[in-house]
XYZ file of C-alpha atoms in Angstrom:
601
model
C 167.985 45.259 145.384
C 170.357 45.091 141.860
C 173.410 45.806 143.092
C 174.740 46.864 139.487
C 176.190 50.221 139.698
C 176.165 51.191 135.666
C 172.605 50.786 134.300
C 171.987 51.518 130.130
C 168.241 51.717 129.187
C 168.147 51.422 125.156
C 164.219 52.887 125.125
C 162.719 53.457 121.996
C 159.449 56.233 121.728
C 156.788 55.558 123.910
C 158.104 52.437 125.870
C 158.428 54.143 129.248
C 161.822 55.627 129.259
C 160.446 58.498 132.120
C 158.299 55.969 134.190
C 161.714 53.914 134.187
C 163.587 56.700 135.116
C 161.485 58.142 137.854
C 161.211 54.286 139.321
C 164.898 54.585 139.747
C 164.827 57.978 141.339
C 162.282 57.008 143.318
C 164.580 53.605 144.419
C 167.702 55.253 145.695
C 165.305 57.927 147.961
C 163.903 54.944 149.468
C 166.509 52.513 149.945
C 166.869 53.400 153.431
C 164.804 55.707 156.132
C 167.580 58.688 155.453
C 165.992 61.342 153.558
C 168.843 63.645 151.965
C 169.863 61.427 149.455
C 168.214 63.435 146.922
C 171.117 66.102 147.504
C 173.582 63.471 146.363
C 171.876 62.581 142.790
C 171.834 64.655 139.851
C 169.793 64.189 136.499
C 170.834 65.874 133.317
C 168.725 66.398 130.360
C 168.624 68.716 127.080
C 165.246 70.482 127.585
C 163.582 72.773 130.357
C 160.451 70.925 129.029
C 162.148 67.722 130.378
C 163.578 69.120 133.510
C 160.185 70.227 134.017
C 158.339 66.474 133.525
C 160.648 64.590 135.571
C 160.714 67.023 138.623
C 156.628 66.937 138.167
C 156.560 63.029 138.091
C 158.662 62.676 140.766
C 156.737 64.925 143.331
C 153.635 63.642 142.102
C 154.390 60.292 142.724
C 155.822 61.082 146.288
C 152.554 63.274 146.721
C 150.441 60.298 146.003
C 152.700 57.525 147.697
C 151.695 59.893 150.816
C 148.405 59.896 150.286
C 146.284 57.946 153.034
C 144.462 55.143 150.692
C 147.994 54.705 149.221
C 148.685 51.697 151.238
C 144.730 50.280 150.336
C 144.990 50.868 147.145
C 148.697 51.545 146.249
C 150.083 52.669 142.890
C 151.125 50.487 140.449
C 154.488 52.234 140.663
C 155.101 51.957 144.672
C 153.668 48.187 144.016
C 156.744 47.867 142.106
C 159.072 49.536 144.439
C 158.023 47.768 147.410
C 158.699 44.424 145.620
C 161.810 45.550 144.185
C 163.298 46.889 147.929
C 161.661 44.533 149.772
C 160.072 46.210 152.131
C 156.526 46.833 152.905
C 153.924 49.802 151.208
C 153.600 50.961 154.908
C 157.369 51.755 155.066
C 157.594 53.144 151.578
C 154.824 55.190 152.575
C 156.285 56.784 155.333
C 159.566 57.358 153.214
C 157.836 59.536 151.116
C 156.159 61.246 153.159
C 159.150 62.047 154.714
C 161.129 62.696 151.771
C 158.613 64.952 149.989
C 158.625 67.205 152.903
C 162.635 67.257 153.037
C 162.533 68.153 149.520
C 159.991 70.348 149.251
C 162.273 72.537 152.233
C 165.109 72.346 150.835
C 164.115 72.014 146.955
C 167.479 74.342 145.659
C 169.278 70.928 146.301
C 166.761 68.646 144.399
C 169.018 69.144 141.190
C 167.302 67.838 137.916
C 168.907 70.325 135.293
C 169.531 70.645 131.687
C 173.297 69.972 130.591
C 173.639 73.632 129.875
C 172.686 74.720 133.332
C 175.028 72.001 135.104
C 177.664 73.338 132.937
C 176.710 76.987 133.792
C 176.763 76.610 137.640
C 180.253 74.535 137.290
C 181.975 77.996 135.328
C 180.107 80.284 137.861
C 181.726 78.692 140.905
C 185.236 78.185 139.483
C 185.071 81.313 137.517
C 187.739 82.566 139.249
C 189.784 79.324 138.489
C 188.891 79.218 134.668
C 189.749 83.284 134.348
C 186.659 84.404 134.180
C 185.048 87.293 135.071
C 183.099 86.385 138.352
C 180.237 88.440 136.926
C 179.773 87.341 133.749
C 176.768 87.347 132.068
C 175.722 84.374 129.419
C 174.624 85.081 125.708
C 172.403 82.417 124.707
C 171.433 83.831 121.463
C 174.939 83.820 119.509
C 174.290 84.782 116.463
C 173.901 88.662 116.566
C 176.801 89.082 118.297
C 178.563 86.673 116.025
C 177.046 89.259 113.021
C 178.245 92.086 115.096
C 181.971 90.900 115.013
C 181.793 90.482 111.331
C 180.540 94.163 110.661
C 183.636 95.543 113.156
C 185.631 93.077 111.135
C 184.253 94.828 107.727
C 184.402 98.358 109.161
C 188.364 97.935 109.611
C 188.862 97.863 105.725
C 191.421 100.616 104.883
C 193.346 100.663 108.621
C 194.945 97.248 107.911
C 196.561 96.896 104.680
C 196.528 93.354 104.946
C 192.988 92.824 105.936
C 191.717 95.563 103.482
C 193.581 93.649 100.677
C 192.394 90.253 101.930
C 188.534 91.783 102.152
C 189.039 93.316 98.792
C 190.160 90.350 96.567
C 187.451 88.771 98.109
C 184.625 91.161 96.842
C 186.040 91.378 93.849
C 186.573 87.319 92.950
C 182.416 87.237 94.056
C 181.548 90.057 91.463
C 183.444 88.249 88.836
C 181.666 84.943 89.835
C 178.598 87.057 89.033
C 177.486 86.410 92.847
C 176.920 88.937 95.443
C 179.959 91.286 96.251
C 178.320 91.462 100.024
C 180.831 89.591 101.719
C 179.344 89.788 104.940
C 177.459 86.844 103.982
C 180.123 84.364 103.433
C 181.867 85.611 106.456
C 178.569 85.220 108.501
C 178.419 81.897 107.523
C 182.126 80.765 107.801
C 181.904 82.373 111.450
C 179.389 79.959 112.505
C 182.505 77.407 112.697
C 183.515 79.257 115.981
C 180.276 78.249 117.810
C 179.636 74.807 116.375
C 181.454 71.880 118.877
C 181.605 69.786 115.988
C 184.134 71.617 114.200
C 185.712 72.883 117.223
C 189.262 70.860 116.953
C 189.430 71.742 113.368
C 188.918 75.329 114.627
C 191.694 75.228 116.911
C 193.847 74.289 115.238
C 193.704 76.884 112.556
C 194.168 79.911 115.742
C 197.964 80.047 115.212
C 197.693 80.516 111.417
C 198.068 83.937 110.574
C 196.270 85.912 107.607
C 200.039 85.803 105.285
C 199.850 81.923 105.739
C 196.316 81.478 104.745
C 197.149 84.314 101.531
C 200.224 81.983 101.034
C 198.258 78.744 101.016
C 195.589 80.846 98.277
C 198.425 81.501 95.697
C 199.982 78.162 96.101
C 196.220 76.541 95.543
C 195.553 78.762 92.488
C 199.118 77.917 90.803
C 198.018 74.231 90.991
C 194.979 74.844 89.828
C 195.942 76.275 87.048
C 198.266 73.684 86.010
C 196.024 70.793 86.823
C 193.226 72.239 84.454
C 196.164 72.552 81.779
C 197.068 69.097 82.102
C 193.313 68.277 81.884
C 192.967 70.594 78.730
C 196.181 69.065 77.205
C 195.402 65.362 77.428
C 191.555 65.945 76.833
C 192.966 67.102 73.411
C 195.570 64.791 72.656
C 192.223 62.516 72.706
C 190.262 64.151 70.326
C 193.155 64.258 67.846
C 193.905 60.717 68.568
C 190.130 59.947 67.272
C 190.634 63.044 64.151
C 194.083 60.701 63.256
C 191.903 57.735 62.927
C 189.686 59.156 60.954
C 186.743 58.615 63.651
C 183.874 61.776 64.046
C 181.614 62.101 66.632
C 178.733 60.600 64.509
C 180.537 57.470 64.449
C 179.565 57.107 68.627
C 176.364 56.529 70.503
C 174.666 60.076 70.665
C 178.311 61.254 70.287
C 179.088 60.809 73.926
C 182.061 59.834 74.158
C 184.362 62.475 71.854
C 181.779 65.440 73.384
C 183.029 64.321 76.941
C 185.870 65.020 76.164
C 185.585 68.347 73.988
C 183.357 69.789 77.117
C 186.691 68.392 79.091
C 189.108 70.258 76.716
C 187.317 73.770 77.747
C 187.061 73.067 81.403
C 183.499 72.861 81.566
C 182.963 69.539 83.972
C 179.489 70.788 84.577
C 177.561 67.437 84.408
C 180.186 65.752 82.616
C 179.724 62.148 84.795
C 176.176 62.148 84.479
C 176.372 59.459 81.947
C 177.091 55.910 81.427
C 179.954 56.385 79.711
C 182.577 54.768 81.957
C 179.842 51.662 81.603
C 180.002 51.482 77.968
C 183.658 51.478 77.941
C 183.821 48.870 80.120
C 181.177 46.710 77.625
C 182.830 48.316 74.808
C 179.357 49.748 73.773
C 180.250 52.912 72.420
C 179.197 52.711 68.895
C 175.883 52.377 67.251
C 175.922 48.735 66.422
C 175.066 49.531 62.121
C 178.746 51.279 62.259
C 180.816 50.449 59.399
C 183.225 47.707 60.492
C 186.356 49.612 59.707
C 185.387 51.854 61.558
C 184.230 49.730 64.227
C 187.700 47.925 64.468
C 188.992 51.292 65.086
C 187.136 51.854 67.687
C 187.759 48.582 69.571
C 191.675 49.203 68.729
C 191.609 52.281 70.852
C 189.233 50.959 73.591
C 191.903 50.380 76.133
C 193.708 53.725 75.105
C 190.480 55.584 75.915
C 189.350 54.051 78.819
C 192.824 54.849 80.209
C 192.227 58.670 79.109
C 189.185 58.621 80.596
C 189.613 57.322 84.308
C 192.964 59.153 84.697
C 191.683 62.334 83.282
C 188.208 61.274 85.642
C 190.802 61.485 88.395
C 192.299 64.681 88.193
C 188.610 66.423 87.588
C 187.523 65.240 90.490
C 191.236 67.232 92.377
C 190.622 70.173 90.549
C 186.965 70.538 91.400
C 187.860 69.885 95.219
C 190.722 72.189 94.731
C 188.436 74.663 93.257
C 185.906 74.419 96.115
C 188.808 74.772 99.341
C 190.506 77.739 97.093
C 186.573 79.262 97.070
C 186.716 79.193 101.308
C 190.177 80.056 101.330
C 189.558 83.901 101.892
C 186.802 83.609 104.285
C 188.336 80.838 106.571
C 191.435 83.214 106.213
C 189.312 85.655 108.353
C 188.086 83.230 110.936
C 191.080 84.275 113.071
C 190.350 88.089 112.891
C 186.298 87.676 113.232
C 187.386 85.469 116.617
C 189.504 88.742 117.966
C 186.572 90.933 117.018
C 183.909 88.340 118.982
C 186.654 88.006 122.059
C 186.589 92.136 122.425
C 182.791 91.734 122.019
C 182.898 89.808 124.627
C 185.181 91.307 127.042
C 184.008 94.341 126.261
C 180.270 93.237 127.503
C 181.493 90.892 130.730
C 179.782 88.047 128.188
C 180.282 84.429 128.045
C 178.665 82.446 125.006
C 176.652 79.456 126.340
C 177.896 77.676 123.180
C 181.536 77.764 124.894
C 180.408 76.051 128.009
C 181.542 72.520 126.673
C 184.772 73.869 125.191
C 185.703 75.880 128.717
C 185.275 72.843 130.841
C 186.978 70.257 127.863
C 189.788 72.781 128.794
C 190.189 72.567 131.981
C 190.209 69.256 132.929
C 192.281 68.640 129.980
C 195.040 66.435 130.828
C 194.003 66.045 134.732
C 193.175 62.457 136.592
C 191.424 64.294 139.006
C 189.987 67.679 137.296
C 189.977 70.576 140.098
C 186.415 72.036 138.962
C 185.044 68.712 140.325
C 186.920 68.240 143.556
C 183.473 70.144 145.296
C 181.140 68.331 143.081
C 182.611 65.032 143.095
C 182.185 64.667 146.914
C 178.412 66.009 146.423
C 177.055 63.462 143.898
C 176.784 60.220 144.360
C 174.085 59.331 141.778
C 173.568 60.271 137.618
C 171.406 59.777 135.532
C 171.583 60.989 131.901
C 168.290 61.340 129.588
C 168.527 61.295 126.216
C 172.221 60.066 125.484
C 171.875 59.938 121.924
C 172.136 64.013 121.927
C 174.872 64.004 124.038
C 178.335 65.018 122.483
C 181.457 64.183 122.293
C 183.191 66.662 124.562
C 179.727 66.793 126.502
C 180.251 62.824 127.649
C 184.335 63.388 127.798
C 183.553 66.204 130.444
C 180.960 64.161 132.364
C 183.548 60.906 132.461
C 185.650 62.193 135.349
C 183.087 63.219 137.452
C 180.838 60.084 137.103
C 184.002 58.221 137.183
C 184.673 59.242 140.807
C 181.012 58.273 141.772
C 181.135 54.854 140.547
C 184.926 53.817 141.263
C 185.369 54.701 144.751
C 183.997 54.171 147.903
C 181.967 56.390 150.733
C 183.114 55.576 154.764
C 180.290 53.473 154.758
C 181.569 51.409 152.022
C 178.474 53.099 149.512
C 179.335 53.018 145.541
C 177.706 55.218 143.381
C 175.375 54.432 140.618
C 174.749 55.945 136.828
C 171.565 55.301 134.946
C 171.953 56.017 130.912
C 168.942 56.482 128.714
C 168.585 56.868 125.297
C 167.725 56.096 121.802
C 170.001 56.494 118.349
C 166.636 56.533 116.270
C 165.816 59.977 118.267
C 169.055 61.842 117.776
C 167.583 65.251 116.500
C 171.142 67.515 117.811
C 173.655 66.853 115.212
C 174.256 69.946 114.618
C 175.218 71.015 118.115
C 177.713 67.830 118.506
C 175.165 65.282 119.152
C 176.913 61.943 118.375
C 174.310 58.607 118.730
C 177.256 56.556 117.651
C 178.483 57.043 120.989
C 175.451 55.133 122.796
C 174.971 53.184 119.585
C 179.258 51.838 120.987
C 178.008 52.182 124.855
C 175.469 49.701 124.619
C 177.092 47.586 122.690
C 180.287 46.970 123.504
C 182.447 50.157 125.282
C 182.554 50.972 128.616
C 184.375 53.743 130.213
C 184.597 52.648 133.678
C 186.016 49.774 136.172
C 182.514 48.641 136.244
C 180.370 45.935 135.054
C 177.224 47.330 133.166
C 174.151 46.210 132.617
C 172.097 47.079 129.282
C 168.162 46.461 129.301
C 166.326 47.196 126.426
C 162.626 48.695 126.830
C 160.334 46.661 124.100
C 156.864 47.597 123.985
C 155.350 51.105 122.677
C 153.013 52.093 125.206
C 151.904 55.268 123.891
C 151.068 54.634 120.256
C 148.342 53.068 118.841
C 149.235 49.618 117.343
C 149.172 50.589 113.848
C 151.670 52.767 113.629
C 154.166 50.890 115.665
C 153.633 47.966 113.038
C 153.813 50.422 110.366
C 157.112 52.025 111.632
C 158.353 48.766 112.335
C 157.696 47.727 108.752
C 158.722 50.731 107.102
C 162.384 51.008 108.957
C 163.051 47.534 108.410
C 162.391 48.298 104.638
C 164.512 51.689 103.933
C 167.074 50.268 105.987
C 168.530 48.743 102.962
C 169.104 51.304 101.544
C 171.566 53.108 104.033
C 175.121 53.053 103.493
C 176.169 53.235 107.035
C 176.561 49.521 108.596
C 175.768 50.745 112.337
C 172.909 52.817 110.970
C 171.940 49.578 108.766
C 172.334 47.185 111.806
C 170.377 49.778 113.884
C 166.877 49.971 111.622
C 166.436 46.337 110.481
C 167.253 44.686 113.608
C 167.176 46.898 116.420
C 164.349 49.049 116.426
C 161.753 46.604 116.181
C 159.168 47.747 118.814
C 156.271 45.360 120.401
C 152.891 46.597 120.219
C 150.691 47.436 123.009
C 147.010 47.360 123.581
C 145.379 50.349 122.091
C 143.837 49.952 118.833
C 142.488 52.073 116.154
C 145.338 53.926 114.702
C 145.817 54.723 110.687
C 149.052 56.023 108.657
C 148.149 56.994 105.599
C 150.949 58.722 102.646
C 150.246 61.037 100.181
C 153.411 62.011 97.370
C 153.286 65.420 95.867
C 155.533 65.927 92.538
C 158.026 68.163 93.850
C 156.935 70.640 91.306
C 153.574 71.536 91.892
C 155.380 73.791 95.071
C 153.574 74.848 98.063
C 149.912 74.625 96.911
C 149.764 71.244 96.556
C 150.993 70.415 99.889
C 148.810 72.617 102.002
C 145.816 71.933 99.464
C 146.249 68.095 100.890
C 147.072 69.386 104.576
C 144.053 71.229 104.618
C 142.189 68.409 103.087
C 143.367 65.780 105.689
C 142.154 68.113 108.248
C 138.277 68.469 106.813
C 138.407 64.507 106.875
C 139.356 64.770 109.863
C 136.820 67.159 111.401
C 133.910 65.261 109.172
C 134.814 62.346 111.099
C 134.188 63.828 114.260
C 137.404 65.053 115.667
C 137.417 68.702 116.796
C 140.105 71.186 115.643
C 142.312 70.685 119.329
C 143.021 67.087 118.288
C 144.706 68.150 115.152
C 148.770 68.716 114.906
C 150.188 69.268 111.946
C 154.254 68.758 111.963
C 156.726 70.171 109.164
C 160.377 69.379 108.833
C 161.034 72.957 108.448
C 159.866 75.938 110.451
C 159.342 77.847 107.111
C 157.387 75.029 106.071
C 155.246 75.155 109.120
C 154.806 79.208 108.865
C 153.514 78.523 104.967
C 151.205 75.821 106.225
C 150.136 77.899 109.276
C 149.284 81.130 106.458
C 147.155 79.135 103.959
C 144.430 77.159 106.785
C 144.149 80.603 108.382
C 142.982 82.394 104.606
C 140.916 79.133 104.841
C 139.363 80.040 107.706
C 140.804 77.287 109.602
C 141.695 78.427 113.377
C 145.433 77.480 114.297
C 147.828 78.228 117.358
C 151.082 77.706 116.488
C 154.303 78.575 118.251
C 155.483 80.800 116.221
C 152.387 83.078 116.835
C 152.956 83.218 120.367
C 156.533 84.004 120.394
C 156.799 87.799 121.643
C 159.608 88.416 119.297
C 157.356 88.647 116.480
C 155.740 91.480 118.178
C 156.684 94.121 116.087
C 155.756 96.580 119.070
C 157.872 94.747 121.622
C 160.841 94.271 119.050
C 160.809 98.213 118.729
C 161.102 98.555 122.484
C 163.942 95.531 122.392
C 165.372 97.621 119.946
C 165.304 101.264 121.643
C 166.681 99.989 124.658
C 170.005 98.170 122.753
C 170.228 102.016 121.033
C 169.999 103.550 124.766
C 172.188 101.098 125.806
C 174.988 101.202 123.431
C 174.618 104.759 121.551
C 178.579 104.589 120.380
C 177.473 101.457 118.186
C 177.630 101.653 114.578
């Protein structure tokens, strides 16, 4: 038996990452005839759908490891396991026989869970610790109480003079921007910050910043403003008069280009005012129409250096103001973070309520600064074992919580001298949870060359596509190699052109076919060519039920699912199942929140 402890499985789509996983499973419950060790191992993954496929691969394969023919005829899995333990079917056999039944009566212990869920039954038990209510309940959708907390926010205009002022100057600065005076919006979307991990340091460290310093910062931002756009203004006409002293007009340039940069630059308007190659013809000293008188022409050239100068320093401080111009535009809003937290945390109190989105950020604080983090002192004597699906859409603060605890497993010792064991599995080409702190970098480095614990690791890498048809692993392969050129990123570079090569397997018969739409012809045009993919398809003999059709966007997918139905083309789509978009049971959802909370505005 591989008696490495720290186990990395770089497994690209379709080359067996669950079979691998389960085969492990499956070798620590039979490494010796004790049957609890299940109690002692704990997998974490992202999706109930996942939790749900490795629980129901593991009892199946214990169910038919127990089966009578098993040991006639034995699966090609406990083949594998028998070779790899060294012991016979016959004994594997009876292992999980016996360890199906142990499980099966005592299955509240056989813990494969999402990473939410592990971090859910961690602040339940230590509630008390982390000072929280022991009753809490958790609010996994965020996002109306988060628009909740801005309307309070809004319906305190006129009892704070600060805030009403603050609120005010904002509505008013978006009317004279022509743009919505609703500021609800931008404070909506500013709010978001407060539930997003990936911003989360940023957001801290803002909480001691009261609504005069933000104000403060505003005024001090709109001074400079104004001064850098008069500096801009001044030397974009000391330019123009340098070209009027030397007698030059703008017919005397190519198209004019160069003297109306810098009149549009004289009146502030930098809309589109690099999208040209003028900083290339200076450089070539191309600026002129080559039939240019040559006086005039020697003026020109005479000046080159002055006004390539002008233009890369004046280049320079555009580029300030319009960043200036941008942070003074989320000044006001991210002013208001602060308050719309206080409103959210009363929310919250108010409603015994716990956001699931503050799970990471609970636990990142409490074992802050801690070699050996209280909330795991239970825990840490209880598992043994880890395995981790999908790393790439772990976080950062996910992984930095998980460290201690796995940590403890790995680096020390049981009475019986037993170390435990971590099994990592993942793929940086699948990473689809950015925007909840997903970070592949960090298996991209874990693979490669970090390690976080006083243990050797081993990395294998899973080769073969097992589950696609030949054709399109050869077209991926092809096509990633290709675009990778194009990415600016050297880890994401390094990652498509020589990493995610994948070896074929045996089935055959697969097509990818591409079809490009000009962007304008809109929505038609794409589901006309959906729709016509799908009669090819059906012509060819494929029934409807073999058909998927994928968007990037769920709007996308509602637009496509609209049009085949008025073509009489029978879909089910997820979206038409979901019992939200029952307007009957939304009324009811809705009747109850108005029972519930009749004081609400």
């Amino acid at each position: 038996m591989n008696s490495t402890q720290f186990h990395i499985y770089n497994a690209s789509a379709g080359s067996g990452k669950t079979y691998t996983l389960v085969k492990e499973y499956l070798k620590i419950l039979f490494s010796d005839d004790l049957v609890h060790h299940f109690k002692q191992m704990l997998a974490v993954t992202f999706t109930n759908k996942a939790v749900y496929e490795m629980k129901e691969r593991i009892l199946t394969s214990l169910s038919a490891f127990s089966e009578d023919d098993a040991v006639v005829r034995p699966p090609d899995m406990l083949a594998a396991l028998a070779g790899e333990l060294e012991v016979s079917v016959e004994t594997l056999q009876r292992r999980a026989r016996n360890v199906l039944k142990h499980i099966l009566h005592n299955y509240a212990f056989f813990d494969i869970v999402t990473i939410d869920k592990f971090n859910h039954r961690i602040i339940r038990a230590f509630a008390y610790d982390l000072k929280l209510p022991s009753n809490f309940e958790v609010a996994l959708d965020t996002v109306p109480l988060l628009e909740e907390a801005v309307d309070n926010l809004i319906y305190k205009a006129g009892e704070d003079t600060l805030l009403t002022k603050a609120l005010v100057d904002f509505a008013v600065e978006k009317a004279d921007d022509d743009k919505s005076w609703d500021i609800a919006i931008d404070l909506r979307e500013i709010a978001q910050l407060l539930l997003e991990e990936n911003h989360y340091e940023h957001v801290e460290q803002l909480r001691e910043r009261t609504l005069n310093d933000f104000l403060a910062l505003g005024r001090r931002l709109k001074s400079t403003i104004k001064k850098q756009e008069s500096a801009i203004k001044a030397g974009a006409e000391s330019v123009l008069e340098l070209l009027e002293a030397n007698g030059l007009e703008a017919s005397d340039f190519s198209r004019g280009t160069l003297p109306n940069h810098f009149k549009k630059m004289a009146v502030l308007d930098f809309n589109g005012l690099y999208a040209n190659k003028l900083a290339e013809n200076l450089a070539e000293a191309a600026v002129y129409p080559k039939t240019l008188p040559e006086d005039k022409a020697f003026a020109i050239d005479a000046l080159l250096p002055e006004l390539s100068k002008a233009y890369h320093r004046l280049k320079k401080a555009v580029f300030n103001v319009k960043f200036l111009r941008n942070f003074y535009k989320n000044i006001v809003p991210l002013s208001l973070l602060n308050a719309v937290r206080n409103e959210l945390e009363a929310l919250k109190e108010e409603r015994n309520m716990v956001l699931i989105s503050e799970f990471n950020s609970i636990i990142s604080k409490a074992i802050a600064n801690q070699p050996a983090p209280f909330i795991y002192e239970r825990l840490g004597e209880k598992y043994r074992h880890y395995f981790i699906d999908e790393f790439q859409d772990t976080s950062q603060m996910q992984w930095d919580n998980l460290k201690p605890l796995i940590g403890n497993a790995l680096e020390s010792e049981t009475l019986a001298g037993q170390r435990g064991t971590l099994y990592i599995v993942g793929d940086a080409k699948q990473a689809i949870y950015r925007w909840r702190g997903g970070k592949p970098e960090q298996f991209i480095d874990l693979y490669r060359c970090q390690n976080p614990f006083q243990v050797e690791k081993a990395v294998t890498v899973l080769p073969k596509n097992r589950r696609s048809f030949s054709e399109i692993v050869a077209f991926n392969n092809g096509f990633f190699s290709h675009i990778s050129e194009f990415l600016t990123h050297p880890g994401y570079r390094d990652l498509y052109k020589n990493r995610s090569f994948q070896e074929t397997g045996d089935k055959m018969g697969g097509m990818v076919s591409l079809s490009f739409i000009a962007k304008d012809d809109g929505d038609a045009a794409y589901c006309g060519e959906v729709l016509r993919y799908i009669r090819q398809a059906v012509a060819q003999g494929f029934a409807y039920n073999d058909i998927c059709v994928l968007t990037r966007k769920r709007s996308e997918g509602v637009t496509v699912a609209d049009y085949l139905l008025e073509q009489g083309v029978k879909i089910v789509s997820s979206e038409t199942l979901l019992l939200k978009n029952n307007p009957k049971v939304d009324f009811l959802i809705n009747l109850l929140l108005c029972l519930l909370y009749p004081h609400d505005k």
